[in-house]
PDB file of C-alpha atoms in Angstrom:
ATOM      1  CA  UNK A  16      26.249   7.125 -19.375  1.00 61.00           C
ATOM      2  CA  UNK A  17      23.531   8.173 -16.613  1.00 72.00           C
ATOM      3  CA  UNK A  18      20.061   8.484 -17.751  1.00 81.00           C
ATOM      4  CA  UNK A  19      18.228  11.500 -16.433  1.00 82.00           C
ATOM      5  CA  UNK A  20      15.363  10.675 -13.888  1.00 83.00           C
ATOM      6  CA  UNK A  21      13.360  13.916 -14.903  1.00 81.00           C
ATOM      7  CA  UNK A  22      11.017  14.120 -17.637  1.00 86.00           C
ATOM      8  CA  UNK A  23      11.176  17.693 -17.315  1.00 88.00           C
ATOM      9  CA  UNK A  24      13.901  19.836 -16.502  1.00 91.00           C
ATOM     10  CA  UNK A  25      12.491  23.052 -14.685  1.00 89.00           C
ATOM     11  CA  UNK A  26      16.346  24.757 -14.183  1.00 92.00           C
ATOM     12  CA  UNK A  27      20.109  23.924 -15.232  1.00 93.00           C
ATOM     13  CA  UNK A  28      23.213  26.042 -13.929  1.00 95.00           C
ATOM     14  CA  UNK A  29      26.651  25.570 -13.746  1.00 95.00           C
ATOM     15  CA  UNK A  30      27.758  23.869 -10.842  1.00 95.00           C
ATOM     16  CA  UNK A  31      30.360  22.478  -8.035  1.00 95.00           C
ATOM     17  CA  UNK A  32      30.119  19.279  -6.008  1.00 94.00           C
ATOM     18  CA  UNK A  33      31.758  19.073  -2.760  1.00 92.00           C
ATOM     19  CA  UNK A  34      31.316  15.618  -2.401  1.00 86.00           C
ATOM     20  CA  UNK A  35      34.964  14.148  -2.185  1.00 83.00           C
ATOM     21  CA  UNK A  36      37.296  15.949  -4.553  1.00 87.00           C
ATOM     22  CA  UNK A  37      36.257  19.308  -6.432  1.00 90.00           C
ATOM     23  CA  UNK A  38      33.988  18.694  -9.318  1.00 93.00           C
ATOM     24  CA  UNK A  39      32.600  20.641 -11.985  1.00 94.00           C
ATOM     25  CA  UNK A  40      29.488  20.295 -13.562  1.00 93.00           C
ATOM     26  CA  UNK A  41      26.026  21.066 -13.783  1.00 94.00           C
ATOM     27  CA  UNK A  42      23.055  21.303 -11.761  1.00 94.00           C
ATOM     28  CA  UNK A  43      19.622  20.040 -13.253  1.00 94.00           C
ATOM     29  CA  UNK A  44      16.634  20.638 -10.803  1.00 94.00           C
ATOM     30  CA  UNK A  45      13.545  18.729 -12.387  1.00 93.00           C
ATOM     31  CA  UNK A  46      10.007  17.265 -11.962  1.00 92.00           C
ATOM     32  CA  UNK A  47      11.404  13.993 -10.384  1.00 92.00           C
ATOM     33  CA  UNK A  48      15.005  14.929  -8.850  1.00 94.00           C
ATOM     34  CA  UNK A  49      17.606  16.720  -8.118  1.00 94.00           C
ATOM     35  CA  UNK A  50      20.451  15.872 -10.475  1.00 94.00           C
ATOM     36  CA  UNK A  51      24.659  17.052 -10.465  1.00 94.00           C
ATOM     37  CA  UNK A  52      26.352  15.494 -13.563  1.00 92.00           C
ATOM     38  CA  UNK A  53      30.172  16.243 -13.940  1.00 91.00           C
ATOM     39  CA  UNK A  54      31.337  17.672 -17.212  1.00 87.00           C
ATOM     40  CA  UNK A  55      34.573  15.664 -17.587  1.00 89.00           C
ATOM     41  CA  UNK A  56      33.319  12.054 -16.376  1.00 87.00           C
ATOM     42  CA  UNK A  57      29.944  11.318 -17.567  1.00 81.00           C
ATOM     43  CA  UNK A  58      30.336   8.235 -14.689  1.00 85.00           C
ATOM     44  CA  UNK A  59      30.070  10.623 -12.265  1.00 87.00           C
ATOM     45  CA  UNK A  60      26.744  11.905 -11.505  1.00 91.00           C
ATOM     46  CA  UNK A  61      24.369  12.541  -8.297  1.00 92.00           C
ATOM     47  CA  UNK A  62      20.387  12.096  -8.711  1.00 93.00           C
ATOM     48  CA  UNK A  63      18.511  12.634  -5.344  1.00 94.00           C
ATOM     49  CA  UNK A  64      15.112  11.888  -5.898  1.00 94.00           C
ATOM     50  CA  UNK A  65      12.592  14.596  -4.389  1.00 93.00           C
ATOM     51  CA  UNK A  66      10.932  12.135  -2.197  1.00 93.00           C
ATOM     52  CA  UNK A  67      14.355  11.081  -0.607  1.00 93.00           C
ATOM     53  CA  UNK A  68      15.555  14.534   0.663  1.00 93.00           C
ATOM     54  CA  UNK A  69      15.227  15.050   4.242  1.00 94.00           C
ATOM     55  CA  UNK A  70      16.114  18.599   4.005  1.00 93.00           C
ATOM     56  CA  UNK A  71      18.608  21.722   2.265  1.00 93.00           C
ATOM     57  CA  UNK A  72      20.560  23.756   4.611  1.00 91.00           C
ATOM     58  CA  UNK A  73      21.789  26.846   3.107  1.00 90.00           C
ATOM     59  CA  UNK A  74      25.024  28.574   4.303  1.00 87.00           C
ATOM     60  CA  UNK A  75      23.683  32.426   4.389  1.00 83.00           C
ATOM     61  CA  UNK A  76      26.233  35.477   4.637  1.00 81.00           C
ATOM     62  CA  UNK A  77      25.862  39.037   4.658  1.00 75.00           C
ATOM     63  CA  UNK A  78      22.207  39.070   6.484  1.00 73.00           C
ATOM     64  CA  UNK A  79      20.436  37.353   4.288  1.00 70.00           C
ATOM     65  CA  UNK A  80      22.187  38.443   0.642  1.00 77.00           C
ATOM     66  CA  UNK A  81      24.590  35.944   0.135  1.00 83.00           C
ATOM     67  CA  UNK A  82      24.214  32.304  -0.261  1.00 86.00           C
ATOM     68  CA  UNK A  83      27.745  30.571  -0.530  1.00 86.00           C
ATOM     69  CA  UNK A  84      26.885  27.190  -0.833  1.00 89.00           C
ATOM     70  CA  UNK A  85      24.208  24.945  -0.003  1.00 93.00           C
ATOM     71  CA  UNK A  86      24.038  20.936   1.130  1.00 93.00           C
ATOM     72  CA  UNK A  87      21.359  18.365   0.345  1.00 94.00           C
ATOM     73  CA  UNK A  88      20.459  15.797   3.106  1.00 94.00           C
ATOM     74  CA  UNK A  89      18.912  12.436   2.232  1.00 94.00           C
ATOM     75  CA  UNK A  90      16.859  10.330   4.265  1.00 94.00           C
ATOM     76  CA  UNK A  91      19.316   7.756   4.499  1.00 92.00           C
ATOM     77  CA  UNK A  92      21.653  10.024   6.159  1.00 92.00           C
ATOM     78  CA  UNK A  93      23.948  11.136   3.145  1.00 92.00           C
ATOM     79  CA  UNK A  94      24.659  14.730   2.499  1.00 93.00           C
ATOM     80  CA  UNK A  95      26.016  16.586  -0.574  1.00 94.00           C
ATOM     81  CA  UNK A  96      26.994  19.800  -0.469  1.00 94.00           C
ATOM     82  CA  UNK A  97      26.786  22.136  -4.039  1.00 95.00           C
ATOM     83  CA  UNK A  98      27.888  26.100  -4.904  1.00 94.00           C
ATOM     84  CA  UNK A  99      25.889  27.222  -8.201  1.00 94.00           C
ATOM     85  CA  UNK A 100      26.104  30.473 -10.168  1.00 94.00           C
ATOM     86  CA  UNK A 101      23.572  31.817  -8.408  1.00 92.00           C
ATOM     87  CA  UNK A 102      22.612  30.076  -5.241  1.00 91.00           C
ATOM     88  CA  UNK A 103      19.401  32.033  -4.814  1.00 91.00           C
ATOM     89  CA  UNK A 104      17.890  31.154  -8.330  1.00 93.00           C
ATOM     90  CA  UNK A 105      18.488  26.996  -7.475  1.00 94.00           C
ATOM     91  CA  UNK A 106      17.207  27.192  -4.065  1.00 92.00           C
ATOM     92  CA  UNK A 107      14.067  29.200  -5.681  1.00 91.00           C
ATOM     93  CA  UNK A 108      13.808  26.231  -8.240  1.00 93.00           C
ATOM     94  CA  UNK A 109      14.132  23.581  -5.436  1.00 93.00           C
ATOM     95  CA  UNK A 110      11.517  25.419  -3.629  1.00 91.00           C
ATOM     96  CA  UNK A 111       8.410  24.105  -5.931  1.00 91.00           C
ATOM     97  CA  UNK A 112       9.640  20.805  -5.367  1.00 91.00           C
ATOM     98  CA  UNK A 113      10.114  20.583  -1.413  1.00 91.00           C
ATOM     99  CA  UNK A 114       7.964  22.185   1.625  1.00 90.00           C
ATOM    100  CA  UNK A 115       8.982  25.056   3.379  1.00 86.00           C
ATOM    101  CA  UNK A 116      10.058  23.326   6.294  1.00 90.00           C
ATOM    102  CA  UNK A 117      12.306  21.362   4.486  1.00 88.00           C
ATOM    103  CA  UNK A 118      14.460  24.143   3.384  1.00 86.00           C
ATOM    104  CA  UNK A 119      16.558  25.610   6.333  1.00 88.00           C
ATOM    105  CA  UNK A 120      19.345  28.061   7.188  1.00 85.00           C
ATOM    106  CA  UNK A 121      22.423  26.174   8.550  1.00 81.00           C
ATOM    107  CA  UNK A 122      24.259  27.309  11.751  1.00 77.00           C
ATOM    108  CA  UNK A 123      26.833  30.271  11.188  1.00 76.00           C
ATOM    109  CA  UNK A 124      30.669  29.804  12.398  1.00 75.00           C
ATOM    110  CA  UNK A 125      29.298  31.705  15.964  1.00 78.00           C
ATOM    111  CA  UNK A 126      26.241  29.596  16.632  1.00 78.00           C
ATOM    112  CA  UNK A 127      28.414  26.382  16.244  1.00 80.00           C
ATOM    113  CA  UNK A 128      30.780  27.844  18.627  1.00 86.00           C
ATOM    114  CA  UNK A 129      28.390  28.980  21.060  1.00 86.00           C
ATOM    115  CA  UNK A 130      26.977  25.566  21.285  1.00 85.00           C
ATOM    116  CA  UNK A 131      30.063  23.652  21.500  1.00 88.00           C
ATOM    117  CA  UNK A 132      31.050  26.037  24.544  1.00 86.00           C
ATOM    118  CA  UNK A 133      27.782  25.819  26.234  1.00 87.00           C
ATOM    119  CA  UNK A 134      28.069  21.582  26.014  1.00 87.00           C
ATOM    120  CA  UNK A 135      31.360  21.956  27.322  1.00 87.00           C
ATOM    121  CA  UNK A 136      30.370  24.319  30.102  1.00 88.00           C
ATOM    122  CA  UNK A 137      27.223  21.842  31.187  1.00 82.00           C
ATOM    123  CA  UNK A 138      29.367  18.850  31.529  1.00 76.00           C
TER     124      UNK A 138
END
């Protein structure tokens, strides 16, 4: 069983992790780390200390009204994608522990396609 890195939990919510196979569990935002615990397998967990978070990218839809999912990128180059029952509330809780420039909006499908076309044309 995993020991939590947090001494105080600020926010907890049901979530889905898209790291490898899709797993369901709980996300905990605490004073020291962002944590995900699988609800069926206690040995399956993700703990990311706040000082290891490089940035968090949110997939924003409908002109900012809906956030489909978000990804936490670490300084070591790893990325973990999550979706919670209320992604806005989760990101607001994370904002208390991160700098404002660490919360970014991910590129839309059309922005990615446009950049790909530009790179093909520039070759």
